[in-house]
C-alpha angles and dihedrals in degrees: 000000000000118000124187121221135194096277091066091248125105139233120221112218119201115215107250093021121131096253091044091053092050093051092043092052092047091050091051091047090052092049092050092049091050091048091049091050093049091048092050091049092050092049091048092049091049091048091049092050091050090049092050092049091051092048091048091053090050091052092049090050091049092052091049091048090051092054090049092049092053092046090050093044090236102160094179091056090045092051091048090062095059126079116237095254097031123148128218120193117185122167104311095340124100121186125185126198134022094267095052093046093048092048091053092049090048090054090050092050090049090055094046110042112193094025113169125201131195124186127200118194114210103173140011116191120181112222088182135344089275102035128063134179111218124195126188148107136269132201125204119199131186091210140353091268094048116096087211128190126307125213137175121223142192114199139178116218119193125198115239111174107313094336130089104214129195108252096169137002129183112194122193119189118230116206109218089191111013091187094057090090091063098041089111090066094061125085137043119329122191134178145127134262122239086262092057099255116143116245129190132184130187120196132179139165113260127213091272093055096254122134 
């Protein structure tokens, strides 16, 4: 084997010679180290992917359990899903702490007996191995026949032990039919004035959504 060096000359290496054996052994050692590093990286990537899949499954299960807890009116199960210093922002309301959030939900359940909730998770993004951003939607219905109200949410779930707790949730209502609240204004209105004269009024929603 002939190897060039910086002086422009070359060194002839004889197979089996001392220098040849040194270079050969170093080359093999380098190849083994590279192979070991690649193998370790592949194993680490596979382990990370498996861990993320397991965490994602746990978050999906937690979301489903939360919807069930609300539908069942199980305040203990609801409270267990929130971190101690969690924050809930919904419309113009901001609640801080597990106790305050649970109390507000309890009041809502008391006003709407039979409330049913469904949650659909659209995206789970891991900020770190113990923190995930969760995006999705939730629907709350007064009964099975009620279309209910739809909201979108962005939540942060943090891992504490084996549980993925809600650390923050921002809920934004979506109005399926924003004109439904003024349906009572449309139609034919009749009456009489204080002087006894008949009065009638017809109102409808125009193409621009005005009454």
